[in-house]
PDB file of C-alpha atoms in Angstrom:
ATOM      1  CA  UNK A   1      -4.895  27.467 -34.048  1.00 46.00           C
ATOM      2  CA  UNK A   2      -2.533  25.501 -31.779  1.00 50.00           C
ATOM      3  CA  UNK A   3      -4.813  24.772 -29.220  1.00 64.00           C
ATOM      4  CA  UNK A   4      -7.494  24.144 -31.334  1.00 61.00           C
ATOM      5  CA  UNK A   5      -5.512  21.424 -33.021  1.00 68.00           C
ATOM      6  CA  UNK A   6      -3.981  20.096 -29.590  1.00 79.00           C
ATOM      7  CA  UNK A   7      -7.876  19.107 -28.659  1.00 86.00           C
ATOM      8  CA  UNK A   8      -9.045  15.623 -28.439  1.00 86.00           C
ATOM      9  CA  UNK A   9     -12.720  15.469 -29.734  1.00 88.00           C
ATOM     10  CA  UNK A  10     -13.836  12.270 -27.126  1.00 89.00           C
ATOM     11  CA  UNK A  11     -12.226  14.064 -24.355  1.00 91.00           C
ATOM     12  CA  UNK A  12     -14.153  17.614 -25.053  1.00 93.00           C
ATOM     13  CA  UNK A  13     -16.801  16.242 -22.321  1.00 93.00           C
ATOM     14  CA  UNK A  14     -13.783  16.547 -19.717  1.00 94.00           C
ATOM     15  CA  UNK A  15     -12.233  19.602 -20.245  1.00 96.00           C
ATOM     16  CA  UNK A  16     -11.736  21.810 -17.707  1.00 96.00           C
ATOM     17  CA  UNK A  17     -12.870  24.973 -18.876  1.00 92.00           C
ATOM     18  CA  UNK A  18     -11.711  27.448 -16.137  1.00 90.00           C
ATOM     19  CA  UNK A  19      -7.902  26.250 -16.438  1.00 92.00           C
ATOM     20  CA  UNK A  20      -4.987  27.121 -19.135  1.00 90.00           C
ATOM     21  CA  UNK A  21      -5.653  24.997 -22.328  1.00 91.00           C
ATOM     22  CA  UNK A  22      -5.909  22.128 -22.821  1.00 93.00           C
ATOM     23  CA  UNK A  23      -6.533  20.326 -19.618  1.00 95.00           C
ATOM     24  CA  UNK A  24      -8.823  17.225 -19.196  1.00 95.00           C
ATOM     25  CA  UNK A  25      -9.475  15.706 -16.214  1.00 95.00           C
ATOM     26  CA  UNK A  26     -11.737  12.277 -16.220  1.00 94.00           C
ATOM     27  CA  UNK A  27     -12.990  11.121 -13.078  1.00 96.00           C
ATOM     28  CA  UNK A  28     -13.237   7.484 -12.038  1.00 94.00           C
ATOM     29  CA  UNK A  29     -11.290   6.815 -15.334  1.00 93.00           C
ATOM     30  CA  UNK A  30     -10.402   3.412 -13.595  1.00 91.00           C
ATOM     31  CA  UNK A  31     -12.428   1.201 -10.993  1.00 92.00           C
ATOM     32  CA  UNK A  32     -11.260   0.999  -7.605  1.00 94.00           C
ATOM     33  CA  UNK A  33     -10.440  -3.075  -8.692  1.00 93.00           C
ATOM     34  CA  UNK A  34      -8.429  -1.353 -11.611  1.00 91.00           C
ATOM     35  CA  UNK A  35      -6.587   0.884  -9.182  1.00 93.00           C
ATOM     36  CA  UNK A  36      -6.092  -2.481  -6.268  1.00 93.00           C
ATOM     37  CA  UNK A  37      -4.449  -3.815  -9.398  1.00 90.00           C
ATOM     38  CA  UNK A  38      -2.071  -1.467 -10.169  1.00 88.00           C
ATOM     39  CA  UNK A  39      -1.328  -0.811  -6.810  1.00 88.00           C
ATOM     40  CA  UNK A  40       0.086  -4.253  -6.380  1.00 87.00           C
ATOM     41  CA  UNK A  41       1.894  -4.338  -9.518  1.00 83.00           C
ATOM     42  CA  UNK A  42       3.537  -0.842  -8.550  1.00 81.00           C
ATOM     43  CA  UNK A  43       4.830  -2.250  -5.418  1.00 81.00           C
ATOM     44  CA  UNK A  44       6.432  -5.813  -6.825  1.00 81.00           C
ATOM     45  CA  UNK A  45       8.725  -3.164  -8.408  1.00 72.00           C
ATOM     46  CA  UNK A  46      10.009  -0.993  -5.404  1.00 70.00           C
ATOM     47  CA  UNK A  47      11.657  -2.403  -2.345  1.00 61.00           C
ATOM     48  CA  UNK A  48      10.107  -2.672   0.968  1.00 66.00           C
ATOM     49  CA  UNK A  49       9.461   0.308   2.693  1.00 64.00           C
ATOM     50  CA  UNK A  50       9.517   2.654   0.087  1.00 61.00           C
ATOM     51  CA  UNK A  51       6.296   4.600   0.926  1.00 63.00           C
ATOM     52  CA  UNK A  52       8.333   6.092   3.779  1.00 62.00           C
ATOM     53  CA  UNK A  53      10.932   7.961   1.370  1.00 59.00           C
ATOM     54  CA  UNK A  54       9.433  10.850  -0.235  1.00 62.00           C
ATOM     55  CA  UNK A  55       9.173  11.221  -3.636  1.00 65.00           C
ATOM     56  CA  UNK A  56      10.722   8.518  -5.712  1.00 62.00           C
ATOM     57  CA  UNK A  57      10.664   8.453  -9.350  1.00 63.00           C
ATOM     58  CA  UNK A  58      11.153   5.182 -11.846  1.00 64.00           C
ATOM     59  CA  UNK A  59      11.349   5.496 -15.691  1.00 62.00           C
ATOM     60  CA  UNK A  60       9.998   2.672 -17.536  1.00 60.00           C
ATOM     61  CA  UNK A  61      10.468   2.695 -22.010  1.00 57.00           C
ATOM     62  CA  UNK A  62       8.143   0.282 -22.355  1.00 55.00           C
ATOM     63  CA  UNK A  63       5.161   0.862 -18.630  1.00 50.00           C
ATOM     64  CA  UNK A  64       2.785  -1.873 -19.828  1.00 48.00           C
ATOM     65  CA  UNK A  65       5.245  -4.883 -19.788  1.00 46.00           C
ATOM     66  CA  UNK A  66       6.374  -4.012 -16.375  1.00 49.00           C
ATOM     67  CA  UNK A  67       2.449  -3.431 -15.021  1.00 49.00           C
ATOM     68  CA  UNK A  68       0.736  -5.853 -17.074  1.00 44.00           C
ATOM     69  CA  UNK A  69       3.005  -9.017 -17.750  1.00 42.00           C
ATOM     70  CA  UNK A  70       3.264  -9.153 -21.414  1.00 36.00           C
ATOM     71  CA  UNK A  71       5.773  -7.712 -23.837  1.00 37.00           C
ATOM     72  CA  UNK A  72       4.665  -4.718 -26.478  1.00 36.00           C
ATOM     73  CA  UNK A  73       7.838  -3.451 -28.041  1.00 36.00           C
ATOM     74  CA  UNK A  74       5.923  -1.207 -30.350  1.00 36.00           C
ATOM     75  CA  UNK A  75       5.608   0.979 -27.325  1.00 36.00           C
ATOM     76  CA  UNK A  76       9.305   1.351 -26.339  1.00 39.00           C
ATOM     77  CA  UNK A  77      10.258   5.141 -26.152  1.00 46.00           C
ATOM     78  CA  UNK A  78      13.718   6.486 -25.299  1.00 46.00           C
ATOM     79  CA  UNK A  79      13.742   8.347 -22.288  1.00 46.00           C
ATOM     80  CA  UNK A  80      16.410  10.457 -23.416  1.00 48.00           C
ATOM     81  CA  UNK A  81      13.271  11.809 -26.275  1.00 44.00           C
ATOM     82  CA  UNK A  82      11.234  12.832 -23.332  1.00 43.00           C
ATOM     83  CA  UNK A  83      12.245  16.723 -23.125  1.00 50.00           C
ATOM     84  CA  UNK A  84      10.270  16.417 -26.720  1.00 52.00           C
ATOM     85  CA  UNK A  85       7.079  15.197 -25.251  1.00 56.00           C
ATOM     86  CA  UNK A  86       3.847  16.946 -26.357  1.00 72.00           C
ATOM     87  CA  UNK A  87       1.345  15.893 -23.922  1.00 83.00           C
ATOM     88  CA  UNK A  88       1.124  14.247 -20.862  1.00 87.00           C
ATOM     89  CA  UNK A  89      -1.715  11.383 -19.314  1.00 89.00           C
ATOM     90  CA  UNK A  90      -1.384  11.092 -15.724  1.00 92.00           C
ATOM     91  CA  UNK A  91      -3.450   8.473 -13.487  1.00 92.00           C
ATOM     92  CA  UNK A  92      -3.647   9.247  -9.857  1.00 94.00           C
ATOM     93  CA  UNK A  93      -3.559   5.731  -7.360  1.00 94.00           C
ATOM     94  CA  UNK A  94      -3.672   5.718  -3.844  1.00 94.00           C
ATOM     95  CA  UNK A  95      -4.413   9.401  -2.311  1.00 95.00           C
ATOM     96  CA  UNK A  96      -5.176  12.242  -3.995  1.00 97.00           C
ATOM     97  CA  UNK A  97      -2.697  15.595  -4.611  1.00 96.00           C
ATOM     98  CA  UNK A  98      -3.401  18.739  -5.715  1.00 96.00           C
ATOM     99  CA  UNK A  99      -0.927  19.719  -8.793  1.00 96.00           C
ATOM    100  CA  UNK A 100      -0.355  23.771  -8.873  1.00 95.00           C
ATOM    101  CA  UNK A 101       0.369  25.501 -12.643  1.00 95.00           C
ATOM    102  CA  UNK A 102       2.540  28.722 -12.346  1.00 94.00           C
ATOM    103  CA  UNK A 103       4.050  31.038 -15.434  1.00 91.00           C
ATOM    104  CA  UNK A 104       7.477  30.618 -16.070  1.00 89.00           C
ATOM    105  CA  UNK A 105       9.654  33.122 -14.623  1.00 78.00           C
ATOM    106  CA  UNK A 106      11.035  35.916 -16.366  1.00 71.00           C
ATOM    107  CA  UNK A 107      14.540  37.569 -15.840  1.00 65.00           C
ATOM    108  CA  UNK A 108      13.121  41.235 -16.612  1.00 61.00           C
ATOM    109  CA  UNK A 109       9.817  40.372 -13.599  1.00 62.00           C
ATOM    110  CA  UNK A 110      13.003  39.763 -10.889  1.00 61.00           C
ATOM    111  CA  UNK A 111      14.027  42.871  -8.542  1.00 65.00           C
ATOM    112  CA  UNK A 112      17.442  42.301  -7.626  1.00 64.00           C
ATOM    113  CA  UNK A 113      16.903  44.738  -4.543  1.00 68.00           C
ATOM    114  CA  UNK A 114      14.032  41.699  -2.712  1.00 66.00           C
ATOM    115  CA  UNK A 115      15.631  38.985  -0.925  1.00 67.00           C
ATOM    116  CA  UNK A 116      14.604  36.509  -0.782  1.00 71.00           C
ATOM    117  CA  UNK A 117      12.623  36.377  -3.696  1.00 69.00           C
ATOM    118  CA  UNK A 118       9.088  35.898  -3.320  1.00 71.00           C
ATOM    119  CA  UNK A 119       7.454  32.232  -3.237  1.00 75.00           C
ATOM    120  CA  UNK A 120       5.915  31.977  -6.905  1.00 83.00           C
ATOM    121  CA  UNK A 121       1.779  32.000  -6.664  1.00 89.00           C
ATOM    122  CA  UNK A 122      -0.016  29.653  -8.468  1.00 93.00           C
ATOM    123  CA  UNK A 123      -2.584  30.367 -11.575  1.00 93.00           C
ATOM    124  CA  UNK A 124      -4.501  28.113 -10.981  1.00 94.00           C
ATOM    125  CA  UNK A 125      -4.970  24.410  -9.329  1.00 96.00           C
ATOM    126  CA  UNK A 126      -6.250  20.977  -9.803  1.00 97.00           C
ATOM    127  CA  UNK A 127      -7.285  18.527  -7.296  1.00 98.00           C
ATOM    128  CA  UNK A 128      -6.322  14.674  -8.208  1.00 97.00           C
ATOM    129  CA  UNK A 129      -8.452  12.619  -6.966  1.00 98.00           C
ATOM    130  CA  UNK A 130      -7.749   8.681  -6.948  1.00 97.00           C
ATOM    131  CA  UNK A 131      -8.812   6.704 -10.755  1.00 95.00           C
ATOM    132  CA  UNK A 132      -8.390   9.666 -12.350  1.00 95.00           C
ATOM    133  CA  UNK A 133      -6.931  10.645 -15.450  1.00 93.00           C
ATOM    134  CA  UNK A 134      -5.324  13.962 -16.238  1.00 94.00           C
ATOM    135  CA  UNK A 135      -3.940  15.068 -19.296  1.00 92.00           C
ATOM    136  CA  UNK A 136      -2.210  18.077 -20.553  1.00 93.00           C
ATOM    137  CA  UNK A 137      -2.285  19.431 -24.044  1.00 91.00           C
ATOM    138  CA  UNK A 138      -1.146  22.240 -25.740  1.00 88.00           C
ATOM    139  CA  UNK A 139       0.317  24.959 -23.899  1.00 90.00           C
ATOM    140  CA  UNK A 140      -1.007  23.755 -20.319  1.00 92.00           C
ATOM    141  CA  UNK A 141       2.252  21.283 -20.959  1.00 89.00           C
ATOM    142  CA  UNK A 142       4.507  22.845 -23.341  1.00 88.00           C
ATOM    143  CA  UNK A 143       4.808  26.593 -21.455  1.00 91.00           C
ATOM    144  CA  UNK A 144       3.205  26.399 -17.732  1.00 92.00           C
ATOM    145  CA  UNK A 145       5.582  24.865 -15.104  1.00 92.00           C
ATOM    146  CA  UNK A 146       3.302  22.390 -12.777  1.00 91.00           C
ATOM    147  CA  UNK A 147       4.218  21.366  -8.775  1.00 91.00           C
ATOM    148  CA  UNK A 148       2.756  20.057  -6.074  1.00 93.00           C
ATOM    149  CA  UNK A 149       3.306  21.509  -2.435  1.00 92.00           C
ATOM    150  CA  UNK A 150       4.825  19.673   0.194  1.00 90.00           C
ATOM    151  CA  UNK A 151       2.039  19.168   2.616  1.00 92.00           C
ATOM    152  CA  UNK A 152       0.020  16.418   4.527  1.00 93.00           C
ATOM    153  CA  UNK A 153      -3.479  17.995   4.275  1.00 96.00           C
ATOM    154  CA  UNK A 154      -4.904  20.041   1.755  1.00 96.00           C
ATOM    155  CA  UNK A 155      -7.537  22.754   2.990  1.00 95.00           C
ATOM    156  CA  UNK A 156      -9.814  23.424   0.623  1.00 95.00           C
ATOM    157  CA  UNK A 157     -11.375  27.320   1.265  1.00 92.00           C
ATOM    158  CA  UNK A 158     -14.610  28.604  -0.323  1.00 90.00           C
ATOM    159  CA  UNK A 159     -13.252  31.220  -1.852  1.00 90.00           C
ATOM    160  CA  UNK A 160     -10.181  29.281  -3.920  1.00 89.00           C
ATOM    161  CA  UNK A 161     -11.460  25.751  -5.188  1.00 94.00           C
ATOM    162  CA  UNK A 162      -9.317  24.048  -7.603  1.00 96.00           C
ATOM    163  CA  UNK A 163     -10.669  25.294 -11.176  1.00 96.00           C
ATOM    164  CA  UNK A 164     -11.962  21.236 -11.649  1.00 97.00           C
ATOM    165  CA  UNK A 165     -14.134  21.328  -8.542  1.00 96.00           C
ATOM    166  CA  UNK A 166     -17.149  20.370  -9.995  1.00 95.00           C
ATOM    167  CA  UNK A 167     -15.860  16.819 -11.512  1.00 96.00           C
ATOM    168  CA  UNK A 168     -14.357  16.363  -8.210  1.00 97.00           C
ATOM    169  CA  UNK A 169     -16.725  14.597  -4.905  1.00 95.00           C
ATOM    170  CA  UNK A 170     -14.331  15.001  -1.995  1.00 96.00           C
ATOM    171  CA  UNK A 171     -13.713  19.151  -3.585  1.00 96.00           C
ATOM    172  CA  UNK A 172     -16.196  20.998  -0.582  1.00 95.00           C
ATOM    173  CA  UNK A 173     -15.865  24.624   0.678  1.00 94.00           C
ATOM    174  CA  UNK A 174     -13.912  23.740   3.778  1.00 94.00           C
ATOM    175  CA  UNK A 175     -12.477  20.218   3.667  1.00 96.00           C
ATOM    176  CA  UNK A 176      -9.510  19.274   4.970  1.00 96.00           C
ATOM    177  CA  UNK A 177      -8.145  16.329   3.051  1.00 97.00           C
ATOM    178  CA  UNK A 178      -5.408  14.158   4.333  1.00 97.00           C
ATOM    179  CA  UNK A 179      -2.840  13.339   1.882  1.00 95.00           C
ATOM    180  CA  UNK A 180      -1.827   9.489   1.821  1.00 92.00           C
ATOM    181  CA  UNK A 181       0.559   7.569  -0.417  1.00 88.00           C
ATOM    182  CA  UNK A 182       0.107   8.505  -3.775  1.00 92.00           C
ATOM    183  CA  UNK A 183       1.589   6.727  -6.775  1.00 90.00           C
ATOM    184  CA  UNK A 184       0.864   8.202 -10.330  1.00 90.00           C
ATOM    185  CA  UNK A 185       1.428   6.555 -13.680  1.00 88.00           C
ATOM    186  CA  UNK A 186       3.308   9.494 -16.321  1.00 86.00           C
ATOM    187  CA  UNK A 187       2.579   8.833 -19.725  1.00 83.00           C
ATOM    188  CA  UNK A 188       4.232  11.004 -22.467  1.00 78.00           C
ATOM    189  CA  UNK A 189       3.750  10.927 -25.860  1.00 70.00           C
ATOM    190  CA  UNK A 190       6.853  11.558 -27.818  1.00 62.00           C
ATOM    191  CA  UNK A 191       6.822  12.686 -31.837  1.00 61.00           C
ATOM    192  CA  UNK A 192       7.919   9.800 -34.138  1.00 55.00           C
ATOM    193  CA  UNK A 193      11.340  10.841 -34.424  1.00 50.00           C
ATOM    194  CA  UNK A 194      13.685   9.043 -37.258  1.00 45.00           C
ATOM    195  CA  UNK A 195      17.798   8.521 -36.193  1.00 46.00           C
ATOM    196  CA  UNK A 196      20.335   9.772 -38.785  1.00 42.00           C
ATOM    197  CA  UNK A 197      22.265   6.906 -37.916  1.00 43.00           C
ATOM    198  CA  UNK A 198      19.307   4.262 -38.843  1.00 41.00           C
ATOM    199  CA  UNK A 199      18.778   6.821 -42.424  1.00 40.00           C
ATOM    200  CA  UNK A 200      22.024   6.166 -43.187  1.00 38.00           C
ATOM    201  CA  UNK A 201      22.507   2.329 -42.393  1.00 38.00           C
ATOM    202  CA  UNK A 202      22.019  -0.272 -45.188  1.00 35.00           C
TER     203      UNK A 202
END
């Protein structure tokens, strides 16, 4: 019954049926203008040069006044609240990745005797392509961890396509895609959540 109730009827179209539920994954969901756009905005926020450092991570409460110019308070979400998100929207810019989904690991799977332990395998892969939109539902986000590997190309072999290979162009038995600078924008949606402290205020 839980994933039945965590799916979005206009997004059924999208789901992708070979992974964990509920994953959707909507290609092109922005134009390549759309994506120019964001782009641009992205970078009046980060100082110069900061393509060349890795991974870097900003938190925003309120994304759309940063990106777009105008205020909307209504959308303003503690960060602190995040560790009680229930879904996650993710749009790709710039290059694509491929995100990996493994099980959590459990203390009674570990054999204290193997050292080092062994490098977790994946369930099962997505490719990101850029304009798309991914979002997680259900237990996709609540219970699977999710990573991407830290590599320049991706090699994409016959036999082990990521599960949305279809939606995907650039997914062919054999590729070799070269990752580039890739900047996604995280939305998570966060359950209404009322303060003692504002219950108890006159």
């Amino acid at each position: 019954m839980e994933e039945q109730d965590a799916r979005v009827p206009a997004l059924e179209p999208f789901r992708v049926e070979q992974a964990p539920p509920i994953i959707y994954y909507v290609p092109d969901f922005i134009s390549k203008e759309e994506e120019e756009y964001l782009l641009r905005q992205v970078k009046t926020l980060c100082w110069p040069g900061w393509e060349n450092h890795g991974r870097m991570v900003q938190e925003w409460s309120d994304p759309f006044s940063h990106l777009l110019g105008f205020q909307c308070p209504q959308a303003k979400v503690d960060p602190a609240l995040w560790e009680e998100a229930t879904e996650l929207g993710t749009i790709s810019l710039g290059s694509h990745t491929v995100l990996d989904f493994y099980e959590p690991r459990r203390l009674e799977d570990d054999d204290p005797t193997e050292q080092p332990r062994p490098t977790p395998r994946p369930i099962t892969s997505l490719l990101l392509e850029p304009c798309s939109l991914l979002v997680l539902r259900g237990t996709a986000y609540t219970r699977l961890l999710h990573g991407i590997e830290a590599t320049r190309v991706d090699v994409l072999e016959a036999t082990s396509l990521p599960c949305n290979a279809a939606a995907c162009p650039s997914a062919l038995p054999g590729a070799r895609l070269d990752r580039g600078t890739r900047v996604s924008l995280t939305i998570r949606r966060v359950p209404r959540v009322l303060r003692t402290g504002l219950l108890l205020s006159k």
